[in-house]
PDB file of C-alpha atoms in Angstrom:
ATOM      1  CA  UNK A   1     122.130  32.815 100.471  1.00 62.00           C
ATOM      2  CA  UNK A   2     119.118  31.679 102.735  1.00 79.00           C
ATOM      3  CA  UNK A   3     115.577  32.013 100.762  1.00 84.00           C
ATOM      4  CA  UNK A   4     117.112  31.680  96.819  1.00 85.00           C
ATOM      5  CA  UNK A   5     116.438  28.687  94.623  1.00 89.00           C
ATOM      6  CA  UNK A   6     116.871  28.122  91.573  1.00 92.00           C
ATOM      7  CA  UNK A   7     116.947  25.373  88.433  1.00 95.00           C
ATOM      8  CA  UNK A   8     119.117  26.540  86.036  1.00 97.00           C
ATOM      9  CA  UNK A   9     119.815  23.684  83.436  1.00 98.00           C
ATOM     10  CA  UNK A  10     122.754  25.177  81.136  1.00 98.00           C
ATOM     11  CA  UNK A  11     123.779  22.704  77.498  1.00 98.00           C
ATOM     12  CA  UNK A  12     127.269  24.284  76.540  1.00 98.00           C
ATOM     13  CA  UNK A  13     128.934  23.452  73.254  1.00 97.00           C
ATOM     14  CA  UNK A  14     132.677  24.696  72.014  1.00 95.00           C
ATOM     15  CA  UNK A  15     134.267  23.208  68.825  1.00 93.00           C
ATOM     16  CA  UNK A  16     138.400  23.003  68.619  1.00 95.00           C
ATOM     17  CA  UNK A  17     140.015  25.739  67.062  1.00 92.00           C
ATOM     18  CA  UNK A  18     139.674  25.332  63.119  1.00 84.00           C
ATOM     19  CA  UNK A  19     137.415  22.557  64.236  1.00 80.00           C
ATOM     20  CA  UNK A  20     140.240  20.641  63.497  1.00 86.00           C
ATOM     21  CA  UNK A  21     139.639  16.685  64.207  1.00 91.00           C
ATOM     22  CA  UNK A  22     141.603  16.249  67.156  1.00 95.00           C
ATOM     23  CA  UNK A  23     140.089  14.595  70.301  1.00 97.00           C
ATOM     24  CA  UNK A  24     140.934  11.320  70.231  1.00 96.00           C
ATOM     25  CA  UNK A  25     139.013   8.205  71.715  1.00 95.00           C
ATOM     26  CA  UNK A  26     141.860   7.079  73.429  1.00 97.00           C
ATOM     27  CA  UNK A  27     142.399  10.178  75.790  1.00 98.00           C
ATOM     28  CA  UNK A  28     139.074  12.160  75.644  1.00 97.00           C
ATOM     29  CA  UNK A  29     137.678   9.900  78.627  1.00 98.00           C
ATOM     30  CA  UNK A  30     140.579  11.769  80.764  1.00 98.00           C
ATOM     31  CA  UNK A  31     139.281  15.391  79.110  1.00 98.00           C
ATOM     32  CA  UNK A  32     135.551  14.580  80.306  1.00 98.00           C
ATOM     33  CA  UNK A  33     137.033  13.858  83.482  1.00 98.00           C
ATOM     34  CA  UNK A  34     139.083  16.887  83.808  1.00 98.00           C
ATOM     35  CA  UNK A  35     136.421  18.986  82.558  1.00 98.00           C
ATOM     36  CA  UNK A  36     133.781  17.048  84.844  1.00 98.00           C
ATOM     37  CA  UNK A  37     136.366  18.068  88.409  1.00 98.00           C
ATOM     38  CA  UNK A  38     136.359  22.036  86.371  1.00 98.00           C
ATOM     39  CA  UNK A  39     132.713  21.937  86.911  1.00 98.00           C
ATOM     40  CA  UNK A  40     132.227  20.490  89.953  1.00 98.00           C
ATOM     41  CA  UNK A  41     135.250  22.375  91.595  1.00 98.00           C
ATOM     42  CA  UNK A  42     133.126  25.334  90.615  1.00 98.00           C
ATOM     43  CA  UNK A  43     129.858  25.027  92.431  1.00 97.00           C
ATOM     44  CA  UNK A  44     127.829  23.143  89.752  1.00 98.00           C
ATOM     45  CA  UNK A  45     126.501  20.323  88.415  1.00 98.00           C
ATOM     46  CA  UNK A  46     127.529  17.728  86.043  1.00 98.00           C
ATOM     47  CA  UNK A  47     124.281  16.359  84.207  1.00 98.00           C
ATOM     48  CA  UNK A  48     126.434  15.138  80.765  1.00 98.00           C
ATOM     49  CA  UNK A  49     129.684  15.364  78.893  1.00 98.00           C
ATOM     50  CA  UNK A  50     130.390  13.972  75.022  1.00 98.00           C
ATOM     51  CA  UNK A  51     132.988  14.539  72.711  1.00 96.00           C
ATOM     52  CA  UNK A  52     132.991  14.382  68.996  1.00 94.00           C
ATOM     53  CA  UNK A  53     137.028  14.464  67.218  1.00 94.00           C
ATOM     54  CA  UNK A  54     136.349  18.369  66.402  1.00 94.00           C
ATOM     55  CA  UNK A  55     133.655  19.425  69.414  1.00 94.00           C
ATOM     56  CA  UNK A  56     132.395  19.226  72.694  1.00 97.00           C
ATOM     57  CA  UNK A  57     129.019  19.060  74.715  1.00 97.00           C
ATOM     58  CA  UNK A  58     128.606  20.128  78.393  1.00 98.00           C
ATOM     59  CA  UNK A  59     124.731  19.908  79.939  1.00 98.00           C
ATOM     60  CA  UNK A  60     125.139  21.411  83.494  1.00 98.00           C
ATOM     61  CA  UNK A  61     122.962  22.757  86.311  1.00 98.00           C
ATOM     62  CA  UNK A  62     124.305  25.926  86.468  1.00 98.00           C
ATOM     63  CA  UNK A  63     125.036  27.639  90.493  1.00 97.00           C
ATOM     64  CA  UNK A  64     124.609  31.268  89.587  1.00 96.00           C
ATOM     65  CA  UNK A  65     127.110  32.318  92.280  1.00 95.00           C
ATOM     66  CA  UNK A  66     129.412  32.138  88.467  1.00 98.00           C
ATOM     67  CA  UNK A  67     128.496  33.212  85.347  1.00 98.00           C
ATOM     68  CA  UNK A  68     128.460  30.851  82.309  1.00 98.00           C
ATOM     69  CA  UNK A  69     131.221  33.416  80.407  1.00 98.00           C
ATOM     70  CA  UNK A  70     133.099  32.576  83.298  1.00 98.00           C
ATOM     71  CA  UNK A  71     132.822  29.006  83.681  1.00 98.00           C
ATOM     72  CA  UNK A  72     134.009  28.791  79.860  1.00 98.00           C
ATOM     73  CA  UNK A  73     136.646  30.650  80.584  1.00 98.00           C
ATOM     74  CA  UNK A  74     137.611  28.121  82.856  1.00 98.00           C
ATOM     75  CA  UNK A  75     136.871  24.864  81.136  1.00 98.00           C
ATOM     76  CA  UNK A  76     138.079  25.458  78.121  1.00 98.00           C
ATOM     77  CA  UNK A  77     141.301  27.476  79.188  1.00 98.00           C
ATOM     78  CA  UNK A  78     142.046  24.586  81.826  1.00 98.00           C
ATOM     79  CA  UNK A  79     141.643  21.640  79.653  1.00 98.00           C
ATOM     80  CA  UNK A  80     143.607  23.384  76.724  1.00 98.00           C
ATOM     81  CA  UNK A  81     146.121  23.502  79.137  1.00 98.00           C
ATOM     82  CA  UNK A  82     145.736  19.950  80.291  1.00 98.00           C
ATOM     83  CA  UNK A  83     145.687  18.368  76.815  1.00 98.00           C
ATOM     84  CA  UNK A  84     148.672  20.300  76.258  1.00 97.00           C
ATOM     85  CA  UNK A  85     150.652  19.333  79.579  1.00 98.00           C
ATOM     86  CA  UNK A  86     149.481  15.803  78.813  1.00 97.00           C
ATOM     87  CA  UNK A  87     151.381  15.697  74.903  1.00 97.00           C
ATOM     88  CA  UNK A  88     147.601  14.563  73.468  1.00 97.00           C
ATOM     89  CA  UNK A  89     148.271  16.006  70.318  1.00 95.00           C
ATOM     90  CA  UNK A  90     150.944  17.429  67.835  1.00 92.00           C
ATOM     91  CA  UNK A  91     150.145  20.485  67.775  1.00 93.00           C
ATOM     92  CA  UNK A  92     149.531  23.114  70.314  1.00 96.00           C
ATOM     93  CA  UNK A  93     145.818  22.644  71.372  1.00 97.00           C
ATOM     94  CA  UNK A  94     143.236  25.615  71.569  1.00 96.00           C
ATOM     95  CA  UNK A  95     139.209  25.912  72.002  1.00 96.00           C
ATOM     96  CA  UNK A  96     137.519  27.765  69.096  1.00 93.00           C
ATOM     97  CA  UNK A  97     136.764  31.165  70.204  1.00 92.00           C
ATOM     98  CA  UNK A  98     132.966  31.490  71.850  1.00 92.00           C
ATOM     99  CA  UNK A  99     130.908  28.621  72.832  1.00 94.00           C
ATOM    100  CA  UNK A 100     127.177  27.963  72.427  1.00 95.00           C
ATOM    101  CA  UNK A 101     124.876  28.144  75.410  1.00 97.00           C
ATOM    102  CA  UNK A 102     121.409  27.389  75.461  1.00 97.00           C
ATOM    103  CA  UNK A 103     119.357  27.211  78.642  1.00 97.00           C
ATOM    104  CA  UNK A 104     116.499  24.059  78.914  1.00 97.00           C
ATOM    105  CA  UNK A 105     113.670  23.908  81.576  1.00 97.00           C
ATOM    106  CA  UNK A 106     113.649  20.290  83.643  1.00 95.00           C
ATOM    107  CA  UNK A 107     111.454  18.566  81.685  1.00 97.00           C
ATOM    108  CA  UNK A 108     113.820  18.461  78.645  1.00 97.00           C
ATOM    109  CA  UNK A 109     116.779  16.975  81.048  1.00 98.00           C
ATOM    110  CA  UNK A 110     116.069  13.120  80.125  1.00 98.00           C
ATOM    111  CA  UNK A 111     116.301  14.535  76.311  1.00 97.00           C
ATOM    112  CA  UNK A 112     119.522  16.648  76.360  1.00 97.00           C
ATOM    113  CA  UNK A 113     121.742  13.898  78.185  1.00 98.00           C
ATOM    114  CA  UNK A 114     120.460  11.568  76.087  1.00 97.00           C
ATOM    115  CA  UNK A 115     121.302  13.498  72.895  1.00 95.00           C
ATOM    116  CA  UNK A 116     124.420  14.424  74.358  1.00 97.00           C
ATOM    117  CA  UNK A 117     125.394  10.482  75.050  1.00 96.00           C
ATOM    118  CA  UNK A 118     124.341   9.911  71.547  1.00 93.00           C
ATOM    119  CA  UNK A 119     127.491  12.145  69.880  1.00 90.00           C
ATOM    120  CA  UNK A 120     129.291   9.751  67.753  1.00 86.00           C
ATOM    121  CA  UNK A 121     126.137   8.194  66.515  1.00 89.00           C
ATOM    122  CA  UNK A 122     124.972  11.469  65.608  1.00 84.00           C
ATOM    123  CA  UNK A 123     127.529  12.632  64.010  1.00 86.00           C
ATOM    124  CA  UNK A 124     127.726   9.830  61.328  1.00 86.00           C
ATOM    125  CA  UNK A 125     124.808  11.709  59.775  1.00 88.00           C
ATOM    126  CA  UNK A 126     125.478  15.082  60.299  1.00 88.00           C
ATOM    127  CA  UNK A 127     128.508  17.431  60.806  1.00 87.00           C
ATOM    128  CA  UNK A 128     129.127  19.281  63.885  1.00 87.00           C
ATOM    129  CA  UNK A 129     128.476  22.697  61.691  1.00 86.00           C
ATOM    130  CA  UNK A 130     124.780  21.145  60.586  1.00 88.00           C
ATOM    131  CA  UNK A 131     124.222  20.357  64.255  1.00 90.00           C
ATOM    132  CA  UNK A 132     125.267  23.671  65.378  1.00 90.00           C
ATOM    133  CA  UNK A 133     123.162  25.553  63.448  1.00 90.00           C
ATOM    134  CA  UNK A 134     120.302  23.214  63.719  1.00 89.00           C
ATOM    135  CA  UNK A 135     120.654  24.181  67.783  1.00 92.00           C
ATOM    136  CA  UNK A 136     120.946  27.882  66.771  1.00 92.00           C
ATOM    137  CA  UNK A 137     117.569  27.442  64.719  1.00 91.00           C
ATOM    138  CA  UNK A 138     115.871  25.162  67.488  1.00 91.00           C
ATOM    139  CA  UNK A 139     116.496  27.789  70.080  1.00 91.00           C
ATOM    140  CA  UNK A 140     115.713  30.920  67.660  1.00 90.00           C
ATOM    141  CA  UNK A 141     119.218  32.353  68.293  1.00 91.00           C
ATOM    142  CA  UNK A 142     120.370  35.308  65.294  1.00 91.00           C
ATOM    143  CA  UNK A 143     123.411  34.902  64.082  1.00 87.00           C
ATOM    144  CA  UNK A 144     126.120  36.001  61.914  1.00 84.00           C
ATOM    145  CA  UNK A 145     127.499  33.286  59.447  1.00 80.00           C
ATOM    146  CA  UNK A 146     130.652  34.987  59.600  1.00 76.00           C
ATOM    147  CA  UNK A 147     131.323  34.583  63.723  1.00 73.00           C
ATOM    148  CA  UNK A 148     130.043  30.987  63.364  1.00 75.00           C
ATOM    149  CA  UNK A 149     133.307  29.021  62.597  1.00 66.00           C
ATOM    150  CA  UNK A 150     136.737  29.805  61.327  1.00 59.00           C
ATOM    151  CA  UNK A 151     137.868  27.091  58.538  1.00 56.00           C
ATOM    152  CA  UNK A 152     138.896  23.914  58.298  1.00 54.00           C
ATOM    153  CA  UNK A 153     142.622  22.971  58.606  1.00 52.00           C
ATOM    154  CA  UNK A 154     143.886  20.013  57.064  1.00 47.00           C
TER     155      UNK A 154
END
């Protein structure tokens, strides 16, 4: 549309169902790249992608011809399907229900992808539930424990 500009800088985060520990190092370079083709094949922008075992980080620039509820949709229903197709793991895989989305203004770019590169050394310290809500808190977002995260399976 002639005359309409925007800068819409979008971090997304969605754990695995039951946050179960299941994205392995040897595959989940061919799950950023699948999700990295969703994202592009949809109008937007790739900024950064990282994996933890149990969660994942997206940090887009967001086309607003789609909405974000619809983009996750999309990533996450695609590359269920696409770890499942592919035999990565014994059991059926599935994205937690909901997703995190926090908007950022372009002067905390150089900060989010570097945070989001940073996963696995992050998480050494701190769980992906501490981290969560820690991002909740940072961007003042109300919540209710009970919709955060459905337990652990062993």
């Amino acid at each position: 549309m002639p005359n309409t500009y925007t800068q819409l800088y979008i971090h997304c985060v969605f754990a695995v169902k039951y946050r179960s520990a299941v994205i392995q190092s040897e595959w989940e370079g061919y799950l950023h790249r699948y999700i990295t083709g969703i994202v592009q094949n949809n109008g937007h922008k790739l900024l950064s992608i990282n994996s933890a075992t149990d969660h994942l980080h997206l940090f887009i620039g967001l086309n607003p011809n789609q909405s974000i509820s619809e983009l996750m949709r999309l990533v996450k229903g695609d590359s269920s399907e696409f770890i499942n197709k592919s035999g990565y793991t014994k059991r059926k895989f599935q994205w937690q229900e909901g997703y995190g989305a926090f908007s950022n203004s372009n002067s905390q770019i150089d900060a989010v992808i570097k945070y989001i590169i940073n996963q696995k050394q992050h998480h050494l310290k701190k769980s992906f539930k501490e981290e969560y809500l820690d991002i909740l808190k940072d961007y003042s977002v109300k919540y209710d424990d009970k919709y955060i995260f459905q337990d652990l399976v062993d």
